[in-house]
XYZ file of C-alpha atoms in Angstrom:
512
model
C 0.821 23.668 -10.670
C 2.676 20.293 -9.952
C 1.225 16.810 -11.144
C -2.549 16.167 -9.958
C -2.756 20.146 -8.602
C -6.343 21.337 -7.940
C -8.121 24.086 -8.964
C -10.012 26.090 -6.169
C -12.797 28.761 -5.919
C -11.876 31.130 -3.341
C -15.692 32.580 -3.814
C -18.680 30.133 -2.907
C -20.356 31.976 -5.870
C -17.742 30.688 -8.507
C -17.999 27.270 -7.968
C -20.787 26.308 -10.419
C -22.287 23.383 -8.805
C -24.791 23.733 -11.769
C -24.286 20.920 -13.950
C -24.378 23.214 -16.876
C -21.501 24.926 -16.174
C -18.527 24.225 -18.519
C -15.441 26.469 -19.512
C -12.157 26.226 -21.257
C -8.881 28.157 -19.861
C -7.100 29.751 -22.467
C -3.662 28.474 -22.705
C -0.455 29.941 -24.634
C -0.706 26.939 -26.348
C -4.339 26.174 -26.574
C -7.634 26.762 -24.411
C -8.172 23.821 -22.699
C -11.635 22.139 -21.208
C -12.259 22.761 -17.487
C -14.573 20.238 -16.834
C -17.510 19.841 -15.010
C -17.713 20.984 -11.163
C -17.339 18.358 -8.295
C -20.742 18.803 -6.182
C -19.480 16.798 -3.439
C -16.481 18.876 -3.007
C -16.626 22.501 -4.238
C -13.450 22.205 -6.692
C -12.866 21.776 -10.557
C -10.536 19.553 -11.686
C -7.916 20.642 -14.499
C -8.152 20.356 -17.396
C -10.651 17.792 -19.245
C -13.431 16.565 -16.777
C -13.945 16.438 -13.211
C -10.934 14.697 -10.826
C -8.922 14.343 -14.047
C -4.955 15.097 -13.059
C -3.402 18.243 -14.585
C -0.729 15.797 -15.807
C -2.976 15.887 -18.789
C -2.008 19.148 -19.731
C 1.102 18.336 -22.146
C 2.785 20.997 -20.661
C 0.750 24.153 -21.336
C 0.911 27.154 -19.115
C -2.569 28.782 -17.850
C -3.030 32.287 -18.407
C -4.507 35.036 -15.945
C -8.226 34.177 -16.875
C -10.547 32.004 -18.545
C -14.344 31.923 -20.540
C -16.787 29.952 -19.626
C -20.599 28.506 -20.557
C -23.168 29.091 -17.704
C -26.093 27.856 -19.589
C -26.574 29.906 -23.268
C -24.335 32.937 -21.866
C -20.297 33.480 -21.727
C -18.392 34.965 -19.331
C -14.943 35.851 -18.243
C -13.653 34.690 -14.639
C -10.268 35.657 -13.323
C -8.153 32.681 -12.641
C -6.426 34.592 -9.933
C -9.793 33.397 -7.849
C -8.711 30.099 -8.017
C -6.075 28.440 -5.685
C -3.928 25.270 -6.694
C -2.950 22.915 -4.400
C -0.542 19.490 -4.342
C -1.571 15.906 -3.669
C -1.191 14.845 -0.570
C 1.706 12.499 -0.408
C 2.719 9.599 2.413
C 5.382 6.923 2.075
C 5.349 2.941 2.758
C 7.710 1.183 3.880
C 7.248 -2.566 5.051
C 9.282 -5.625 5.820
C 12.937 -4.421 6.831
C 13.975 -7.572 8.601
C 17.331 -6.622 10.029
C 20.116 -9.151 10.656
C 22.219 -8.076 12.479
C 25.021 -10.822 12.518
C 25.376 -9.580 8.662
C 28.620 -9.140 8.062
C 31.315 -10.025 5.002
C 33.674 -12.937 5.430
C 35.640 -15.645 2.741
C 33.616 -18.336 4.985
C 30.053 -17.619 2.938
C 27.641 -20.150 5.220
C 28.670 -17.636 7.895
C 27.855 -14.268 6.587
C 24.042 -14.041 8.240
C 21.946 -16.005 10.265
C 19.232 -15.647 8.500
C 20.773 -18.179 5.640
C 20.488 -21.158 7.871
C 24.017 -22.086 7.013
C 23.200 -21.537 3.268
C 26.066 -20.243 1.056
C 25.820 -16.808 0.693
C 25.270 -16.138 -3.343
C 27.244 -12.721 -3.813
C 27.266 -10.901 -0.561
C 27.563 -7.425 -0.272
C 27.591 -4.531 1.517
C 24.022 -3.873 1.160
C 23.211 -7.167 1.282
C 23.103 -10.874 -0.585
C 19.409 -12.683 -1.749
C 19.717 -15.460 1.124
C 20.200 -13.080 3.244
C 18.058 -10.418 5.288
C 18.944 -6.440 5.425
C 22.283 -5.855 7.095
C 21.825 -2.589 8.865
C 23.546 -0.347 5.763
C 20.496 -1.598 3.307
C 17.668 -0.208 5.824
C 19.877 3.100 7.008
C 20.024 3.555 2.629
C 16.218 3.387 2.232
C 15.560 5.498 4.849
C 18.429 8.401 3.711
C 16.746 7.573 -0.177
C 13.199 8.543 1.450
C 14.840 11.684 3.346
C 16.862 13.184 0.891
C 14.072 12.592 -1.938
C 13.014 16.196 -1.997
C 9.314 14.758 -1.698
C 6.859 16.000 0.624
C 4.840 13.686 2.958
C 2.237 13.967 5.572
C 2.615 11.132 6.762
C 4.655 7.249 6.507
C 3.122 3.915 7.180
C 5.034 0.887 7.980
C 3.591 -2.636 7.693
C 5.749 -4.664 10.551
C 8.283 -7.058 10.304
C 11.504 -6.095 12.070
C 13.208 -8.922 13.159
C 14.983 -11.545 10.678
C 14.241 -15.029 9.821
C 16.145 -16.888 11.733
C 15.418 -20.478 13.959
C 13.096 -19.555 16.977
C 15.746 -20.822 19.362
C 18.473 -18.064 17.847
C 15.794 -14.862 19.463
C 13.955 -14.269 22.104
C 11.338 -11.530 23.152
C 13.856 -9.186 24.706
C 15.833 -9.507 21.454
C 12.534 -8.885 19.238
C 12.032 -6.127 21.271
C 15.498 -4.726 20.975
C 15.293 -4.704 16.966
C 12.088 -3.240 17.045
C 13.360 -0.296 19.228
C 16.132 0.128 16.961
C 14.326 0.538 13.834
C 11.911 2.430 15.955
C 15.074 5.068 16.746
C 16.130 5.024 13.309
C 13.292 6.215 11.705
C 12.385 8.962 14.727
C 15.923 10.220 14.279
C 15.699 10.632 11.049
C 12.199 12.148 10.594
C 11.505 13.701 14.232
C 8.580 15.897 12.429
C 6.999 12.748 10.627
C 3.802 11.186 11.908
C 4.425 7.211 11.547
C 2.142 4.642 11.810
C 3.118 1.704 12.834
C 1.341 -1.910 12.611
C 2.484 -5.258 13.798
C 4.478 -7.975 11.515
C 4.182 -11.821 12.277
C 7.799 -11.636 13.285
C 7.467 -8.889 15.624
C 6.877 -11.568 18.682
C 8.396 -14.362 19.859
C 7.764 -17.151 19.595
C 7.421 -15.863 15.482
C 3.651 -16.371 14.884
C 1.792 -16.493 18.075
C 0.920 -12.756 18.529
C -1.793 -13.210 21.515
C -5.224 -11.710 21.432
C -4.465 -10.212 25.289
C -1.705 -7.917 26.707
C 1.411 -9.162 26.239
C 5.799 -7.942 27.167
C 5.842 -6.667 23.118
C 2.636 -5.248 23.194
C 3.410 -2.874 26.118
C 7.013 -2.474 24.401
C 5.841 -1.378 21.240
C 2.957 1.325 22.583
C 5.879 2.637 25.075
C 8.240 3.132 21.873
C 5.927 4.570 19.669
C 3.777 6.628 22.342
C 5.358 9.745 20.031
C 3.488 9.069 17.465
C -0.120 8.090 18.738
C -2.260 9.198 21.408
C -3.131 7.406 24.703
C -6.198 5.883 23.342
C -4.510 4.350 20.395
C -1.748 2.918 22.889
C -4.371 1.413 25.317
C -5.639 -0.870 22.584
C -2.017 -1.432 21.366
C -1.437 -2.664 24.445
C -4.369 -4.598 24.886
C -4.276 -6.009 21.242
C -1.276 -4.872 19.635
C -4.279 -2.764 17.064
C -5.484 0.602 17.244
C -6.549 3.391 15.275
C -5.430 7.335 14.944
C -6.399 10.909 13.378
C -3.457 11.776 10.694
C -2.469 15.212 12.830
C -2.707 17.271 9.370
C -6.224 16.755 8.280
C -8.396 15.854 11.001
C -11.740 13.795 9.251
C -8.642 11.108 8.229
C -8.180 8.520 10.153
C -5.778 5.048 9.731
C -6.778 2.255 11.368
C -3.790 -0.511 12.263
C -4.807 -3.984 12.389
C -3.409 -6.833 14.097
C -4.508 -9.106 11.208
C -1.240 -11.661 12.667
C -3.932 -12.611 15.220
C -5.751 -14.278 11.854
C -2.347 -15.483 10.884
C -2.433 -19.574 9.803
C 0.520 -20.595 11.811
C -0.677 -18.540 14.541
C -1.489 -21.164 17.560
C -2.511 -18.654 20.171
C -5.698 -17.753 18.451
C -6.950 -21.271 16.670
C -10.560 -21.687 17.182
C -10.881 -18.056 18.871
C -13.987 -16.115 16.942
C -12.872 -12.910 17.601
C -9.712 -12.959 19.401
C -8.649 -8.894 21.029
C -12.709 -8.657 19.712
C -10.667 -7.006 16.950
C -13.662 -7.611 14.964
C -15.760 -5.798 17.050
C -13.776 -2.754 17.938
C -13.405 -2.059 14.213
C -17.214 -1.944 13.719
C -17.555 0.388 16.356
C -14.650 2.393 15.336
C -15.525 2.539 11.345
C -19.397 3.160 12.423
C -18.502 6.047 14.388
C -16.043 7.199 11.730
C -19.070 7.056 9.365
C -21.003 9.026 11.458
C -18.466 11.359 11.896
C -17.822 11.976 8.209
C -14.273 10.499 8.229
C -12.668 8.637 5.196
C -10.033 5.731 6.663
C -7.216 4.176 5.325
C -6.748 0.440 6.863
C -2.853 -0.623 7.378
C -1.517 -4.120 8.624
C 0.922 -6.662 7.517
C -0.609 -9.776 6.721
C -3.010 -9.039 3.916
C -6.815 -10.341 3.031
C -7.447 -12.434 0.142
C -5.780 -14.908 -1.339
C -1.798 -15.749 -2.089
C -0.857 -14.511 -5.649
C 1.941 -17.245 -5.505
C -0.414 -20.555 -4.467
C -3.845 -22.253 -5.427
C -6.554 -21.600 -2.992
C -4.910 -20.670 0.345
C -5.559 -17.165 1.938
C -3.021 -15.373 3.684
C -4.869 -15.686 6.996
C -7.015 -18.544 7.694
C -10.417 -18.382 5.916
C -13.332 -17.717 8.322
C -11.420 -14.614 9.226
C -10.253 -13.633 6.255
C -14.615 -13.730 5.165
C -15.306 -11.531 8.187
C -12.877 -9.091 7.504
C -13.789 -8.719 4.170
C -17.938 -8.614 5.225
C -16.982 -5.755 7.650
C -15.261 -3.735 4.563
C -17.641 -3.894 2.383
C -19.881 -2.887 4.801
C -17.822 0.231 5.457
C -16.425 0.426 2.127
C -18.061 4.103 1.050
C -15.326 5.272 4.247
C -12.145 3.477 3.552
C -10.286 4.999 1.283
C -7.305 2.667 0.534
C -5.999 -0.496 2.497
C -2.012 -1.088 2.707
C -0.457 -4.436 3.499
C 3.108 -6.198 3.421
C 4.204 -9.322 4.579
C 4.493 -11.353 1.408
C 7.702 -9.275 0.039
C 6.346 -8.294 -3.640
C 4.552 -6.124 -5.091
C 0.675 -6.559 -6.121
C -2.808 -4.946 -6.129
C -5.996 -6.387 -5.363
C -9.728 -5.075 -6.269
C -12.596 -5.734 -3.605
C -15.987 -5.784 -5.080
C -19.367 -5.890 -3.600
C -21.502 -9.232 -4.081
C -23.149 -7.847 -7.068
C -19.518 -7.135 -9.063
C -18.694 -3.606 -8.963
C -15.383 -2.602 -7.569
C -15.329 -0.946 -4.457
C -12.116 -1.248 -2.947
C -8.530 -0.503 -3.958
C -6.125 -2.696 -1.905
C -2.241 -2.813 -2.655
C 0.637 -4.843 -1.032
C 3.760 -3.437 -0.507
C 7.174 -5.248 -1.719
C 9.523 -5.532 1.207
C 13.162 -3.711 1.835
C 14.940 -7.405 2.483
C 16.122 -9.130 -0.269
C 15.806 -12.457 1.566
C 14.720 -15.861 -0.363
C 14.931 -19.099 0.479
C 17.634 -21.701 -1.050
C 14.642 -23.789 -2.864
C 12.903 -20.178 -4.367
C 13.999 -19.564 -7.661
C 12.763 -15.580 -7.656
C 13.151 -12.674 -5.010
C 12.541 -9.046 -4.919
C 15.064 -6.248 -5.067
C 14.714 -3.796 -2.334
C 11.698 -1.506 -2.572
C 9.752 1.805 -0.634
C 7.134 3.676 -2.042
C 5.361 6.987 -2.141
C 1.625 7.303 -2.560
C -0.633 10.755 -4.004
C -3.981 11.159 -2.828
C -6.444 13.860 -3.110
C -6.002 15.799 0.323
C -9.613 16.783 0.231
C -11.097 13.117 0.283
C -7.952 11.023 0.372
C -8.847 9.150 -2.563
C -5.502 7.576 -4.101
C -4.672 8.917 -7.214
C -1.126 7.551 -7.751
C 1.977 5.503 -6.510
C 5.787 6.317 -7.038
C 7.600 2.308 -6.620
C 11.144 2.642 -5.601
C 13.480 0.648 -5.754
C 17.415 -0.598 -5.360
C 19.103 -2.786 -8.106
C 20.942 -5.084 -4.715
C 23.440 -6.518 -7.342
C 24.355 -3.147 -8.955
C 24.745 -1.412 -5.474
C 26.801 -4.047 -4.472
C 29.579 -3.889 -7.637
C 30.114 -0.048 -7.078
C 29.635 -0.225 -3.465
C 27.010 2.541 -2.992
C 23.547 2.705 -3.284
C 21.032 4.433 -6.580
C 17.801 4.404 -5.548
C 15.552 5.069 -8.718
C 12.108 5.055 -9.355
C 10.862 2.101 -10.770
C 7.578 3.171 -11.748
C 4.143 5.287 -11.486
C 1.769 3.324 -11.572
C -1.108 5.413 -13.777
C 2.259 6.234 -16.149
C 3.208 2.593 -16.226
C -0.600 0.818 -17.377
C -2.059 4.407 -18.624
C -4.995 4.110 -16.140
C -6.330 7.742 -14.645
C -6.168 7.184 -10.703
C -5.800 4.008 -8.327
C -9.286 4.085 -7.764
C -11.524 0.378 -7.826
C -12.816 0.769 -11.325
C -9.401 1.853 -12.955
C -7.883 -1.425 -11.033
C -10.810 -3.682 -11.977
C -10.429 -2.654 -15.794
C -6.409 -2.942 -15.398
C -6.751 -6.573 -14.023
C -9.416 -7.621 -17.060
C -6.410 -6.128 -19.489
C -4.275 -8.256 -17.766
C -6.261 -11.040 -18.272
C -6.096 -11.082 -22.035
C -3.696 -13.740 -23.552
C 0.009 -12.265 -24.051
C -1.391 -9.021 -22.197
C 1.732 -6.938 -21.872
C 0.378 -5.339 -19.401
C 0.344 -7.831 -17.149
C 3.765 -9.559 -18.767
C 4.931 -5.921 -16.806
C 2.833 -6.241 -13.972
C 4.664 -9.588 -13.259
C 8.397 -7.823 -13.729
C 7.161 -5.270 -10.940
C 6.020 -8.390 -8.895
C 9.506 -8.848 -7.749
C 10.511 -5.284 -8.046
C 12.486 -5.585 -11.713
C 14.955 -8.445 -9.990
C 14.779 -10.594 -12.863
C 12.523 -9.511 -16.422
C 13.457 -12.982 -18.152
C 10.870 -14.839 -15.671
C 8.373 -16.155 -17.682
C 4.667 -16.166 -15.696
C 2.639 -19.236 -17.605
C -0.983 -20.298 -17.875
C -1.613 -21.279 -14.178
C 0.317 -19.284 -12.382
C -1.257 -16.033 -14.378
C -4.578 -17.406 -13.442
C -3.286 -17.278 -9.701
C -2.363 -13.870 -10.157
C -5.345 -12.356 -11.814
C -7.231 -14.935 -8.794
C -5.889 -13.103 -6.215
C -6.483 -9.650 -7.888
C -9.786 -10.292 -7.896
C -11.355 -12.816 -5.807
C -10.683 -11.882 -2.089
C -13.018 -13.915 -0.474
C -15.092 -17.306 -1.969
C -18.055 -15.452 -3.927
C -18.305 -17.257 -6.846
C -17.612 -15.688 -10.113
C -20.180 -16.635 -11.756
C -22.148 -15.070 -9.850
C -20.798 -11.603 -10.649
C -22.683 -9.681 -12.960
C -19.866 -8.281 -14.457
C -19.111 -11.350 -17.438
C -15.107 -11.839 -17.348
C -12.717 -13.087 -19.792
C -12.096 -16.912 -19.679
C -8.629 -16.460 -17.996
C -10.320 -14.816 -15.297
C -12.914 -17.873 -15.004
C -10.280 -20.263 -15.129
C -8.320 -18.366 -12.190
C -11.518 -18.140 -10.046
C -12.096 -21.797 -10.525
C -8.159 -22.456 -9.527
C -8.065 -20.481 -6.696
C -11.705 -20.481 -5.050
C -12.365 -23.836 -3.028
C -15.926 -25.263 -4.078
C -17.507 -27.089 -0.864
C-alpha cells in the first residue's frame, strides 16, 4: 500500500463497528495496532488508530493475516478480505498571467509589458521577477504536472490569465484570446482531465469590474470550457460567471466555483449591490440541497475570504461580503470539505472556526505560477503548482505536495527542475490538513522564535528568498489572517490563545 492507503472489509460482517473491537497485524518486523473501526464509513485505518495514514508504518510489510480482540476473545482474520486503496489526488494551479510580449533583448525596459517600463532584473527564458510568465514558464508547469507520474481525478484552477499590464494596453477580445489559449493548453495536454475552472479579477476588462449580469467573457468562458461542465453549470457561468459541478469520478462530490471578484474592493460594477448574480443566494440553495443530498463540497475561487496576511485590517474583498460569505460556510460547514483560493501569489492557510472557537474549516491559498512583483516590493514568489490527497471516501484533505521552480536556477542552465518543495504533514509533523491539526499548527506558530512558523514564512513566497526576516507585527498579521476570517472578537473565543495571537487579533480586527 502507497502513503495514506486504506484498509477495506470486503464482508459487512468484518467490519467491527463495535467499539470494542481492536487488533494488531502481524508484521515481519513487528505486529502493529489496527485501530479502532470508522462507524461512519465501514473502513479501518492502518496502522495505530482510526484515519491515521499508513505512512506511519516505518516501512514494515503486512503479512497474509492478522489477530484481533472482539471483546475477551481472539481471533484470526485473513487480510486477503481486506482491500487497499490510494488517496484521491487533484492538482492546483492558479495565477499564470501570461505576457505575451515576453521576449529577451539588451534593451531591458523592453523585455515585457507587464514591467511598466521597469528594468528587467535578470531576464530569462522562463522568466524575470518584474515580469509575468512568458509562455515557456506556463507550457513547463504544465509538462512538470504531466510527466509527474502522479495520478489525479481531477485539477482546479483559480483564474487569472491575463498579465498586469495598463488597462489601455488590453481589451476584452484580447482577455478573451489569453484565456482561450491557456484554455487550449491545458485541454491539449490533459484531454481526459476534468478541470474546473473559476474566474480571476483579471479575467475581464476593464481588470476589476466583473458584472453581476451576462456579460461578452462570461458567454466566452462557458463556450470554452463547455468540455468540462454540464449545461447547467454553463447557464449560471453565463449568467454570473459562478457555477457549481459533480467531480465525474465520485458522484456525492461536488465543487462549487465562485465568482468572489464580484466582492472584489476595486470592483465598481457591484458597489452598494447586496447580492449582486444573487450569488449569495444560489449558493444556499445549492449547498442546502447538497446537504440534503448527502454530498461533501469543495468551494474554489480566486479572490479569497478573510483577511490579507501582508496588511493590517483590510480583507481581500470588501467586508460586508466577506461576513456573509463566511455566515453561509459556517452554516454549511459539516458539507464543505476544503476551500481553494489564489489571487494573492503566495502561499498560506487559514482556519475557520465557529463563533464558539472550534475549528471547522480548512482553507488554503495557492501561490501563483508568475513570478511578477512590483519595482517598490522587496519579496516575490518563485513559481509554484500543487497536488492535494484526500480521502476518496469523504474527501477530507489529508495532505498537500507544494511544487515549485527555483526561476533564477532555471534560468542559469536554461531548463527547468521542478522539485517538490514540501508536504505539508512531513514539513510541521501534523497528521492530516484537517481544522484542528491547522488550528494547533497556527498556535505553534504563534510561540516566540517558533520555527515552525520561521518555515511557514520561507514557504510564503515559495523558498525565493530564506534570509527574509518576518518581525513582531508582521507575524501578528500572519497568524491574524490564519485565524481571524471575519471580525468575531477573540476574546470571545473560548479557546484562550497565546499573547501573539491576541496581539494579531487586536492588529488586524477593526473595533467599531
Amino acid at each position: 500500500p502507497g502513503p495514506y492507503s486504506r484498509v477495506e472489509p470486503r464482508d459487512s460482517q468484518a467490519r467491527g463497528r463495535d467499539p470494542r473491537w481492536r487488533g494488531w497485524a502481524r508484521s515481519s518486523a513487528a505486529c502493529w495496532l489496527l485501530g479502532t473501526a470508522a462507524p461512519a464509513s465501514d473502513c479501518l485505518w492502518l496502522p495505530l488508530a482510526a484515519r491515521v495514514p499508513v505512512r506511519r508504518w516505518g516501512g514494515a510489510t503486512v503479512s497474509s493475516y492478522c489477530k484481533y480482540w472482539y471483546g475477551n476473545s481472539k481471533r484470526e482474520v485473513d487480510l486477503t478480505a481486506f482491500i487497499f486503496s490510494s488517496p484521491g489526488q487533484f492538482w492546483h494551479v492558479t495565477d499564470l498571467h501570461l505576457d505575451p510580449t515576453y521576449h529577451i533583448t539588451d534593451d531591458h525596459t523592453k523585455v515585457c509589458a507587464s514591467s511598466k517600463g521597469a528594468n528587467a532584473s535578470n531576464p530569462g527564458p522562463f522568466g524575470d521577477v518584474l515580469c509575468d510568465s512568458p509562455y515557456h514558464l506556463i507550457l513547463s508547469a504544465f509538462d512538470f504536472i504531466k510527466n509527474s507520474g502522479q495520478e489525479a481525478s481531477f485539477m482546479i484552477w483559480t483564474g487569472d490569465s491575463p498579465p498586469h499590464v495598463p488597462v489601455r494596453e488590453l481589451s476584452t477580445d484580447t482577455v478573451i484570446n489569453v484565456i482561450a489559449n491557456m484554455t487550449t493548453t491545458v485541454q491539449s495536454l490533459f484531454p481526459d482531465l476534468q478541470v474546473f475552472p473559476a474566474l480571476g479579477n483579471h479575467d475581464y476588462w476593464p481588470q476589476d469590474q466583473l458584472p453581476g449580469f451576462t456579460s461578452k467573457v462570461y458567454n466566452a468562458v462557458a463556450s470554452l470550457w463547455k468540455p468540462w461542465l454540464d449545461e447547467e453549470a454553463i447557464s449560471t457561468l453565463r449568467k454570473g460567471g459562478f457555477y457549481s459541478q459533480k467531480v465525474s469520478t465520485n458522484l456525492n462530490f461536488r465543487i462549487i466555483s465562485l465568482n468572489t471578484n464580484l466582492y472584489y474592493g476595486p470592483n465598481i460594477v457591484t458597489l452598494n449591490k447586496t447580492d449582486p448574480a444573487n450569488q449569495f443566494e444560489w449558493l444556499e440553495n445549492t449547498l442546502n440541497i447538497s446537504q440534503q443530498n448527502k454530498e461533501k463540497v469543495y468551494i474554489i475561487a480566486h479572490v479569497p475570504v478573510g483577511y490579507l496576511p501582508y496588511s493590517r485590517s483590510i480583507t481581500a474583498m470588501r467586508e460586508y461580503y466577506n461576513e456573509k460569505l463566511i455566515d453561509i460556510f459556517r452554516k454549511y460547514s459539516n458539507i464543505i470539505a476544503g476551500q481553494f483560493y489564489g489571487h494573492t501569489h503566495r502561499d498560506s492557510i487559514m482556519v475557520l472556526s465557529d463563533k464558539k472557537g472550534n475549528p471547522i474549516n480548512s482553507l488554503f491559498v495557492a501561490p501563483a505560477v508568475t513570478p511578477v512583483k512590483s519595482v517598490l516590493e522587496k519579496q516575490t514568489n518563485n513559481p509554484g503548482v500543487r497536488l492535494f490527497q484526500y480521502d476518496p471516501h469523504d474527501y477530507k484533505l489529508l495532505d498537500v505536495l507544494q511544487y515549485y521552480l527555483n526561476l533564477t536556477d532555471a534560468n542559469l542552465k536554461g531548463k527547468s527542475n521542478w522539485k517538490l518543495e514540501y508536504t505539508l504533514t512531513q514539513a510541521y509533523d501534523i497528521e492530516d490538513l484537517q481544522p484542528k491539526s491547522l488550528y494547533e499548527l497556527a498556535k505553534q506558530f504563534a510561540i516566540l522564535d517558533s520555527k515552525q512558523f520561521i518555515k511557514y514564512y520561507n514557504y510564503f513566497f515559495v523558498s525565493y528568498d530564506s534570509r527574509v526576516i518576518c518581525d513582531e507585527k508582521c507575524k501578528a498579521f500572519q497568524i491574524c489572517a490564519i485565524m481571524n476570517l471575519d471580525r468575531m472578537d477573540f476574546l470571545k473565543l473560548q479557546h484562550p490563545l497565546l499573547g501573539l495571537l491576541l496581539l494579531g487579533a487586536i492588529m488586524c480586527v477593526k473595533h467599531n
